[in-house]
Backbone as numpy.savetxt, mean C-alpha at the origin, in Angstrom:
# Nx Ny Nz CAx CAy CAz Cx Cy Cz
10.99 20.93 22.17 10.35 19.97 21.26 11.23 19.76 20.03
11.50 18.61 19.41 12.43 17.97 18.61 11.85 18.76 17.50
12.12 19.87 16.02 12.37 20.13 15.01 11.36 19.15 14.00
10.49 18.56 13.76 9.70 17.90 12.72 9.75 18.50 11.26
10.20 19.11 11.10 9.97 19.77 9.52 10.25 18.97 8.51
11.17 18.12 8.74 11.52 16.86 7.84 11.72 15.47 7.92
10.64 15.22 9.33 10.48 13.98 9.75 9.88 12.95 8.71
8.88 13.46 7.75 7.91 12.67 6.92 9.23 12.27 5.59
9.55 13.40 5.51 10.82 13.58 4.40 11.48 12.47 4.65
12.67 12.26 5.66 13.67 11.58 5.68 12.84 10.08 6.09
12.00 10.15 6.85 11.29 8.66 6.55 11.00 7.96 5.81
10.39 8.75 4.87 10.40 8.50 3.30 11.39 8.22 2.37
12.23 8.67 2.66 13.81 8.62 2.11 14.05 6.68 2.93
13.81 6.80 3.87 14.45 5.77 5.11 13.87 4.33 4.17
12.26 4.18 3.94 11.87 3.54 3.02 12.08 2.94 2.03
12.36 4.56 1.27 13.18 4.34 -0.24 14.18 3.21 -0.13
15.11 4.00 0.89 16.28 2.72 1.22 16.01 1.23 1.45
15.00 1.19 1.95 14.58 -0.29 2.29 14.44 -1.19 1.03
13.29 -0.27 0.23 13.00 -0.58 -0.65 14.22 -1.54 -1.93
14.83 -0.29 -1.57 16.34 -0.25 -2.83 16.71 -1.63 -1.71
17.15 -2.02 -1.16 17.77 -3.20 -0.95 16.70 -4.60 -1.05
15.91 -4.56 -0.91 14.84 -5.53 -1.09 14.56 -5.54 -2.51
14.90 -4.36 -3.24 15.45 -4.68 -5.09 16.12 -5.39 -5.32
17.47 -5.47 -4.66 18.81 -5.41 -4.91 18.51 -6.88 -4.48
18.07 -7.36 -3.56 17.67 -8.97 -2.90 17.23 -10.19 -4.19
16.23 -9.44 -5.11 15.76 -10.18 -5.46 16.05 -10.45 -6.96
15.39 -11.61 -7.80 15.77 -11.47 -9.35 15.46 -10.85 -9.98
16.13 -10.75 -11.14 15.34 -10.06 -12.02 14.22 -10.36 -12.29
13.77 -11.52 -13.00 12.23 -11.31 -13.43 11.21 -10.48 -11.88
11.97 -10.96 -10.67 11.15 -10.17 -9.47 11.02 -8.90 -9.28
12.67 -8.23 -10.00 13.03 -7.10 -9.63 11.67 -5.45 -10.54
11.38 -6.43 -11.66 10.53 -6.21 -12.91 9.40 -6.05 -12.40
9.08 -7.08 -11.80 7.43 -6.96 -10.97 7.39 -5.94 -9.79
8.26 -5.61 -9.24 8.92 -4.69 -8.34 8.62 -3.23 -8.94
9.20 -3.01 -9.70 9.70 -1.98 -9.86 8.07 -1.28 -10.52
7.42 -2.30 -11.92 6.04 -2.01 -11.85 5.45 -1.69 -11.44
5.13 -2.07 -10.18 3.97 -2.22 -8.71 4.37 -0.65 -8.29
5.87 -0.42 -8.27 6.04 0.75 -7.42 5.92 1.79 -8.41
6.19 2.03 -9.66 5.74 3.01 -10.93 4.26 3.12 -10.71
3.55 2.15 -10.73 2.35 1.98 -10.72 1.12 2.75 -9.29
2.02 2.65 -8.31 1.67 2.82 -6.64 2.07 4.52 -6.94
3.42 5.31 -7.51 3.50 6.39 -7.09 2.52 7.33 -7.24
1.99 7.67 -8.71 1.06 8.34 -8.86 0.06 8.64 -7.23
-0.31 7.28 -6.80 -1.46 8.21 -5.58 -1.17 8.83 -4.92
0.16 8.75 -4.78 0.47 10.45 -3.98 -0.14 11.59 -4.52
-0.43 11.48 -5.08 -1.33 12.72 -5.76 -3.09 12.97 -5.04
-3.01 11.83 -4.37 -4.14 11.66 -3.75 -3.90 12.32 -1.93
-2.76 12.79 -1.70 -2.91 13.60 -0.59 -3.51 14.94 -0.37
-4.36 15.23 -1.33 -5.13 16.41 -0.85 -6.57 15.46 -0.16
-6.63 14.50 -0.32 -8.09 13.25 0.33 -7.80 13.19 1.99
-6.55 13.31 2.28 -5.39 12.47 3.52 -5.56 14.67 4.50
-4.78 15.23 3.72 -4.54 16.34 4.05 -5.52 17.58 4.09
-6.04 17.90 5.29 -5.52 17.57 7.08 -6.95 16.72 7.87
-8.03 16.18 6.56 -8.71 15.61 6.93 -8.04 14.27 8.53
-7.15 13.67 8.06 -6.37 12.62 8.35 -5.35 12.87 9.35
-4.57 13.60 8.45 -2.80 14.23 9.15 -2.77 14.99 8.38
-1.64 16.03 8.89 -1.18 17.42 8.29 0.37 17.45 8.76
1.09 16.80 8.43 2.39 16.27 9.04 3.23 17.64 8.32
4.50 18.42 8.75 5.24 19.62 7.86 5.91 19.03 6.80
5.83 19.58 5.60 6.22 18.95 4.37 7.34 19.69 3.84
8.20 19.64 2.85 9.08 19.95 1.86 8.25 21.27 1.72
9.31 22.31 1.72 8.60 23.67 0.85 7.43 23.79 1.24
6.59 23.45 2.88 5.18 23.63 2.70 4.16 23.21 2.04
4.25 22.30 0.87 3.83 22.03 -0.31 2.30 22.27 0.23
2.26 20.77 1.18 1.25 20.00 1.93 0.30 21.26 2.26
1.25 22.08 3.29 0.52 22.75 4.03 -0.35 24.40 2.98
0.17 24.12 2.06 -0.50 25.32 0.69 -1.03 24.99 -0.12
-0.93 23.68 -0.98 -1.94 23.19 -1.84 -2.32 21.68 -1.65
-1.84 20.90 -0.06 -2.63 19.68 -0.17 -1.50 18.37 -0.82
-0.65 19.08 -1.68 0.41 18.02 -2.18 1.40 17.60 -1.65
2.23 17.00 -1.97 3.75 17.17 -1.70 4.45 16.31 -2.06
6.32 16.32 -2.08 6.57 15.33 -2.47 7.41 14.28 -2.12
6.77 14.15 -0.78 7.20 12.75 0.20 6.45 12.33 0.39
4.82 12.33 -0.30 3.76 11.48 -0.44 4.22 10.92 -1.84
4.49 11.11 -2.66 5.21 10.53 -4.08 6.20 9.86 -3.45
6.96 9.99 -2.71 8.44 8.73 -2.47 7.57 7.95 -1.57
7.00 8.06 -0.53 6.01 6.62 -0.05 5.35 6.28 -0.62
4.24 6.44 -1.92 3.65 5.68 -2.43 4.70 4.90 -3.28
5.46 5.33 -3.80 6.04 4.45 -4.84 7.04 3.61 -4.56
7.36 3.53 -2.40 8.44 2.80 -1.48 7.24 1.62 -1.12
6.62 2.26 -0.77 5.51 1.24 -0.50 4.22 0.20 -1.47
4.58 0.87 -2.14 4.12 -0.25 -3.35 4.50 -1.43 -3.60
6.04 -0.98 -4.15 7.23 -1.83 -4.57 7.22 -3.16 -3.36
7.05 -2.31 -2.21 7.36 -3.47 -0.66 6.17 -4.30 -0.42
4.54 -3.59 -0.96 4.09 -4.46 -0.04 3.53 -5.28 -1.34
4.06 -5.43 -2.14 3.75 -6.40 -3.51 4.86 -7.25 -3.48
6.10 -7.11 -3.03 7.26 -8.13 -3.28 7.63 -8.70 -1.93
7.66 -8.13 -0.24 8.08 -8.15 0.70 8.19 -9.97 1.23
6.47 -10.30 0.78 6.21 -11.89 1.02 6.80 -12.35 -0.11
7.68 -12.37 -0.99 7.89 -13.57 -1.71 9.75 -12.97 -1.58
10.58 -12.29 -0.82 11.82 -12.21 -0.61 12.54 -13.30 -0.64
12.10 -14.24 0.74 12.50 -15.74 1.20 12.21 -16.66 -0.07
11.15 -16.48 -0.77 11.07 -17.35 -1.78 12.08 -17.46 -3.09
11.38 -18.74 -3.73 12.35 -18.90 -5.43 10.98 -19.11 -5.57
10.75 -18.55 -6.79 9.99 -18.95 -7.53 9.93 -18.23 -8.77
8.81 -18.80 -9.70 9.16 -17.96 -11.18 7.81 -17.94 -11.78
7.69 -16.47 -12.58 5.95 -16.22 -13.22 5.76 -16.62 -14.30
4.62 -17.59 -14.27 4.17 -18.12 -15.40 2.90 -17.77 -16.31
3.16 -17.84 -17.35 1.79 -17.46 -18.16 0.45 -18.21 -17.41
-0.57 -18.09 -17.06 -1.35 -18.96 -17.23 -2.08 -19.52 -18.49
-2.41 -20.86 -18.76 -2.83 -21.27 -20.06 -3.89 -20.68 -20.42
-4.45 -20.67 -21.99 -5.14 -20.52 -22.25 -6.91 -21.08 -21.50
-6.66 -22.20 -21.29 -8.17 -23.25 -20.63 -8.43 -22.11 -19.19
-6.90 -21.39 -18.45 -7.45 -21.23 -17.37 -7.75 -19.57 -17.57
-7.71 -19.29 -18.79 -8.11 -17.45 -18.87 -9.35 -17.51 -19.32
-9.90 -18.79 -19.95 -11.33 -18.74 -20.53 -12.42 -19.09 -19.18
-11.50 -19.47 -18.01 -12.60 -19.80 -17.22 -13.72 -18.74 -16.93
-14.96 -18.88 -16.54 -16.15 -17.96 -16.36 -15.70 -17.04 -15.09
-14.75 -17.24 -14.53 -14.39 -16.56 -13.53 -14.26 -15.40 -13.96
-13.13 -15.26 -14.91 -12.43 -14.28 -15.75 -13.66 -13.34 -17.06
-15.13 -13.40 -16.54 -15.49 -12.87 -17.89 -15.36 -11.36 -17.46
-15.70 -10.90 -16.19 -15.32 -9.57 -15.81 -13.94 -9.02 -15.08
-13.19 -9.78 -15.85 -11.84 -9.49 -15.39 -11.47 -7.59 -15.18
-11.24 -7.26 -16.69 -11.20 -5.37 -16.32 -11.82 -4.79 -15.41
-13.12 -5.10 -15.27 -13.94 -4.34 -14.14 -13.56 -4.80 -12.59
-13.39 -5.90 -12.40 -12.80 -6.56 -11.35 -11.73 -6.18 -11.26
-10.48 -5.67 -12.01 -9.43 -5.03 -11.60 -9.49 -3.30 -11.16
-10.74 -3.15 -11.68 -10.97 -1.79 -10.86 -11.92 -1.56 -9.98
-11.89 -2.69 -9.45 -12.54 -2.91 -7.90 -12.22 -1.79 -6.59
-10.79 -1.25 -6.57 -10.61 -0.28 -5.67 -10.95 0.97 -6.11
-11.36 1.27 -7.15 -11.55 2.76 -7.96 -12.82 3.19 -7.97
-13.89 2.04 -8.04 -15.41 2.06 -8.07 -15.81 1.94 -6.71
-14.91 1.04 -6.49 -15.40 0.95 -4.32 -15.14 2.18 -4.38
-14.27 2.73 -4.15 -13.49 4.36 -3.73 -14.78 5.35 -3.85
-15.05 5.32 -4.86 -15.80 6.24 -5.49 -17.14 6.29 -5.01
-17.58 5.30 -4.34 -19.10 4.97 -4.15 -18.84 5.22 -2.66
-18.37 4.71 -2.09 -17.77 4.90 -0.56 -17.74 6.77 -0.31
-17.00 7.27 -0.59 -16.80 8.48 -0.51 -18.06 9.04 -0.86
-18.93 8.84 -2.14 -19.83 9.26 -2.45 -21.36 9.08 -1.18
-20.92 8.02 -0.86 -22.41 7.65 -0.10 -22.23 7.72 1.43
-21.04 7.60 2.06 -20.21 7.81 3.34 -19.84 9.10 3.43
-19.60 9.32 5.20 -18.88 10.75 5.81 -17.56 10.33 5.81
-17.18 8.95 6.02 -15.96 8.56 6.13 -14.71 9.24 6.04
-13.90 8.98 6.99 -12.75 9.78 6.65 -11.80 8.78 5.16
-11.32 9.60 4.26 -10.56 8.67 3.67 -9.60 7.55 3.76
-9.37 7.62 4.72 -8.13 6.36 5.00 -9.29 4.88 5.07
-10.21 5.22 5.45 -11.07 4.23 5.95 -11.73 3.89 4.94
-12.47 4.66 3.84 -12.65 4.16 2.43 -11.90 3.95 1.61
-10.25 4.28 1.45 -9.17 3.94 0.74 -8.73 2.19 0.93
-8.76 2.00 2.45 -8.40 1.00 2.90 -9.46 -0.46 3.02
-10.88 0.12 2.78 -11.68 -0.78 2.51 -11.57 -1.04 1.03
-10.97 0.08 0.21 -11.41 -0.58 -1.40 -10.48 -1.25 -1.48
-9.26 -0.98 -0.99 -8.10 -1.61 -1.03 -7.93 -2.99 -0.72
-9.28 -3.88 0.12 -9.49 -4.77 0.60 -10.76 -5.46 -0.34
-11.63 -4.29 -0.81 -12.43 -4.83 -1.37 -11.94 -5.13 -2.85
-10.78 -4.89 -3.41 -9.92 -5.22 -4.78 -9.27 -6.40 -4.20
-8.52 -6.61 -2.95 -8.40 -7.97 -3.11 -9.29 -9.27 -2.83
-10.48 -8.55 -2.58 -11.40 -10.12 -2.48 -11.78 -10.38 -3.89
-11.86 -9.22 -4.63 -12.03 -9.68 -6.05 -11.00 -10.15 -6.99
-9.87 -9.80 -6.55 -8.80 -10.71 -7.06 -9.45 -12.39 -6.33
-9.25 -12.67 -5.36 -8.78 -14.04 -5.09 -10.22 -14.78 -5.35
-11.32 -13.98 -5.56 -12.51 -14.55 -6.61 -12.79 -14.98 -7.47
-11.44 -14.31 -8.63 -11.13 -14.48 -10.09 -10.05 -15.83 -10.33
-9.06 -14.93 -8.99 -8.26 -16.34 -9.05 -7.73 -16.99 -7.59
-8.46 -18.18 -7.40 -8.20 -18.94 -5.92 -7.02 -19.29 -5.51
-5.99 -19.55 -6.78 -5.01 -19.71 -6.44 -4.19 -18.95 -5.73
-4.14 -17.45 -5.82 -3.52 -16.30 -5.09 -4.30 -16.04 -4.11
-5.08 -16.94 -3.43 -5.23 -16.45 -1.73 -4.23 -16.91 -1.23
-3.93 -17.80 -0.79 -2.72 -17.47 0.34 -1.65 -16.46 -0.07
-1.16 -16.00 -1.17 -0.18 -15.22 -1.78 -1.22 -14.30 -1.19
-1.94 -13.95 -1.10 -2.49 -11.81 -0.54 -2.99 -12.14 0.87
-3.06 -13.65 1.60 -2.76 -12.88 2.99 -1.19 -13.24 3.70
-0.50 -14.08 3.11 0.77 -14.05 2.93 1.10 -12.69 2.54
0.98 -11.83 1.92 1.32 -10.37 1.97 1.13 -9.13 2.66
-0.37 -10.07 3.01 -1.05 -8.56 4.04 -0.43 -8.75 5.50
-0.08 -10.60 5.22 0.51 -10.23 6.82 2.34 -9.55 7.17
2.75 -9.97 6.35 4.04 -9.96 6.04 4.64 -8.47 6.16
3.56 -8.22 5.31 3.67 -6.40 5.07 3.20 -5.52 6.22
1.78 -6.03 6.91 1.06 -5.34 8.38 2.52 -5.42 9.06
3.40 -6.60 9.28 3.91 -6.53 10.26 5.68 -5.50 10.00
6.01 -5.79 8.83 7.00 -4.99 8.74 6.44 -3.26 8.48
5.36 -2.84 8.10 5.02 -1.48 8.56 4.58 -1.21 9.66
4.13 -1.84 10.79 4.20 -2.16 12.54 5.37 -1.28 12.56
6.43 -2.24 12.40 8.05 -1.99 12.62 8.73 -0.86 12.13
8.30 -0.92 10.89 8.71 0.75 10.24 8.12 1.59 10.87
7.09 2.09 11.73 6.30 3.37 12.24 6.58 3.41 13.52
6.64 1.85 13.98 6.86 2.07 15.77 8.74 2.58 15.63
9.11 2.53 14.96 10.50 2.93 14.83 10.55 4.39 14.61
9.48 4.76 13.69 9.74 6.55 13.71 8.76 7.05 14.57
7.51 6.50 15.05 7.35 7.28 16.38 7.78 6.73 17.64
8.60 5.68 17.77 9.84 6.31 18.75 10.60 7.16 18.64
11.66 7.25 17.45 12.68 8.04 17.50 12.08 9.67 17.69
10.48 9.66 16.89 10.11 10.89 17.06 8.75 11.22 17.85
8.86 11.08 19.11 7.55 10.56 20.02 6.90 11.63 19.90
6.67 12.76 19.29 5.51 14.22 19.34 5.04 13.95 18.04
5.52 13.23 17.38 5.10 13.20 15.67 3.41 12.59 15.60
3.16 11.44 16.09 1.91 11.11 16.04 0.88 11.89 16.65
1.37 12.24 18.05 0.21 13.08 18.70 -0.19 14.16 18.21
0.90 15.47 17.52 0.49 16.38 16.78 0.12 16.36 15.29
0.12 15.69 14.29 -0.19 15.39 13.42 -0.87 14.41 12.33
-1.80 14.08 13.23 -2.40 12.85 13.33 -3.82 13.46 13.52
-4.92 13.83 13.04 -6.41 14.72 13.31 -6.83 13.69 13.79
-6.74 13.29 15.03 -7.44 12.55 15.91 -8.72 12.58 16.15
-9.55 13.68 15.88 -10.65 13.43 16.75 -11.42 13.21 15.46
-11.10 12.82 13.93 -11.03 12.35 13.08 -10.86 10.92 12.60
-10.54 10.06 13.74 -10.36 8.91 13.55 -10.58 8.39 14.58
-10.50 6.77 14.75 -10.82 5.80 16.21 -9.85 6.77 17.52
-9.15 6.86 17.32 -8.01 7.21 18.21 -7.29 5.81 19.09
-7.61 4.83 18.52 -7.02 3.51 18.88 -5.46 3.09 18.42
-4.87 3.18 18.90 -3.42 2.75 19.03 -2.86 1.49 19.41
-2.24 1.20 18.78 -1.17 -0.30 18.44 0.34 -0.11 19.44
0.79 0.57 20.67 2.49 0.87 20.76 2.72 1.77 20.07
1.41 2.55 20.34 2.02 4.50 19.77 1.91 3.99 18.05
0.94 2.94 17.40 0.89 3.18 15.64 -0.50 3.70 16.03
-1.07 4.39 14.92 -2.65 4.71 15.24 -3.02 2.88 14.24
-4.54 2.85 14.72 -4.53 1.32 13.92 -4.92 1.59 12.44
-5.53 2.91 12.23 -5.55 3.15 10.48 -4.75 2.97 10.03
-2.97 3.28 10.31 -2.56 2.94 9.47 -2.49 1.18 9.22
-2.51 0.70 10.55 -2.34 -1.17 10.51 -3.63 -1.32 9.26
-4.74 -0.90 9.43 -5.43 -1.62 8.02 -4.65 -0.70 6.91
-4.68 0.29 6.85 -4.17 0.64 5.35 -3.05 -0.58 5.14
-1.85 -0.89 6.00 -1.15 -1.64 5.49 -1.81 -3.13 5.08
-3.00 -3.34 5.92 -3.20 -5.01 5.63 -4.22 -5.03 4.56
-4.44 -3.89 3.97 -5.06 -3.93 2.84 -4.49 -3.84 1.67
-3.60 -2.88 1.56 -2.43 -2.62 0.77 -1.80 -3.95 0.43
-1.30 -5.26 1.36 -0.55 -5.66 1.46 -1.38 -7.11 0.87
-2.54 -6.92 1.15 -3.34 -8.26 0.33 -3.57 -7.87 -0.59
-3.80 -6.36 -1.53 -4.27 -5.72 -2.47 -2.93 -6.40 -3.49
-2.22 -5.50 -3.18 -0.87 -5.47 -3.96 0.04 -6.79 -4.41
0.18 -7.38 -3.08 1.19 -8.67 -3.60 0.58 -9.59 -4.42
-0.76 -9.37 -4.88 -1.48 -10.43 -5.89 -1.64 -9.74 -6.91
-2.08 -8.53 -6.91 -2.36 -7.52 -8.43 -2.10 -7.39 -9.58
-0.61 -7.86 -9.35 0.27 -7.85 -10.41 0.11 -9.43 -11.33
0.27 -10.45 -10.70 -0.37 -11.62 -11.39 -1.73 -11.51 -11.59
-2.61 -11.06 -11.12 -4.29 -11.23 -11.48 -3.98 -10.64 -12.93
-3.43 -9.14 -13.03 -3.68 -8.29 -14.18 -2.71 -8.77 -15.30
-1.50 -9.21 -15.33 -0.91 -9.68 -15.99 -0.71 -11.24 -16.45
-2.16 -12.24 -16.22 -2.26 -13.17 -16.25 -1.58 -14.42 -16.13
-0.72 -14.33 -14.66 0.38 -14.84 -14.15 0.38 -15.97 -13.02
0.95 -17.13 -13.10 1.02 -17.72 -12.25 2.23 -18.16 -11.70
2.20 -18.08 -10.06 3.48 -18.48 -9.37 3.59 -20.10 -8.88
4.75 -20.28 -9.61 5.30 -21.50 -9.35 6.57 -21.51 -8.59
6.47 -22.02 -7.26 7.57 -22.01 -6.67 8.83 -22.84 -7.28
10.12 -22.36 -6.88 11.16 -23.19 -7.59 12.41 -23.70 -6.79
């Protein structure tokens, strides 16, 4: 059996890399919104004691995972995957962020703006609280339920968050069916299956396909909802 001890590791690393060139792709004012999203995204790695071994228990750096629940190749994917699934759909594009005017921040849409941006934190919280749910499945619903409240506030960024969720579902498809090929024992042993659907995509489990299509409608709009921004193509 193939050695796993640093499969999650160097994947994570593999990411990073992606990431760093899909920086390197884009402009600056993009590179800015980029880099935010992914400062912003790392912290929940801190949220793998929710994941760990409820979820998966994959071998970590130093054990971390496997002794206190942490580790820190859950910190380099949250903050690879942030960055990606907030910028990934607008690569091919030009375009540039605009203030929105004053007439359109006073709209009634916007009177619960703060609370509406913590739409995934209060879902989270109530979900877990009132559900057996495994976490991926209440992470990934708030994650969905923050972007319906984005594109509530602002209509203009629906197609921009499923333009992202799809963009992003499909290049993390590609990223996973790539490492459980190269590493075909990785999913079956580390994966608490009888913990989840046990439904599979070509060897992806499908939790992760919503985490990504939630993530990916969550994120690529977030950053304009909260920073009162509008995209104008150019």
């Amino acid at each position: 059996m193939m050695n796993m001890q640093y499969t999650y590791l160097v994947w994570s690393l593999l990411l990073l890399l992606i990431w760093l060139v899909v920086f390197i792709a884009q402009k600056k004012t993009q590179r800015v919104r980029m880099m935010t999203m992914s400062i912003g995204t790392a912290p929940l790695g801190l949220s793998e004691p929710l994941f760990y071994p409820d979820y998966w228990f994959p071998p970590t750096l130093f054990r971390l995972g496997e002794t206190t629940g942490f580790d820190i190749e859950s910190l380099i994917f949250s903050f690879a995957v942030g960055g990606l699934a907030s910028s990934l759909f607008g690569v091919s594009d030009k375009f540039e962020l605009e203030p929105l005017t004053e007439h359109g921040k006073s709209s009634k849409r916007h009177r619960y703006h703060k609370f509406l941006l913590s739409t995934p934190l209060w879902l989270f919280l109530i979900l877990e609280g009132l559900t057996a749910w495994n976490a991926i499945y209440t992470a990934s619903l708030s994650l969905l339920g923050g972007a319906i409240a984005t594109v509530i506030c602002r209509p203009d960024l629906l197609l921009q968050a499923i333009k992202g969720a799809l963009i992003f579902t499909g290049f993390y498809f590609l990223f996973f069916s790539a490492m459980a090929f190269s590493h075909p024992d990785f999913v079956p042993l580390y994966w608490n299956h009888a913990n989840i659907s046990g439904i599979q995509v070509i060897e992806v489990p499908v939790e992760e396909l919503l985490f990504a299509f939630s993530l990916g409608a969550m994120w690529s709009a977030f950053y304009e909802h909260k920073q009162w921004l509008h995209v104008r193509l150019s």
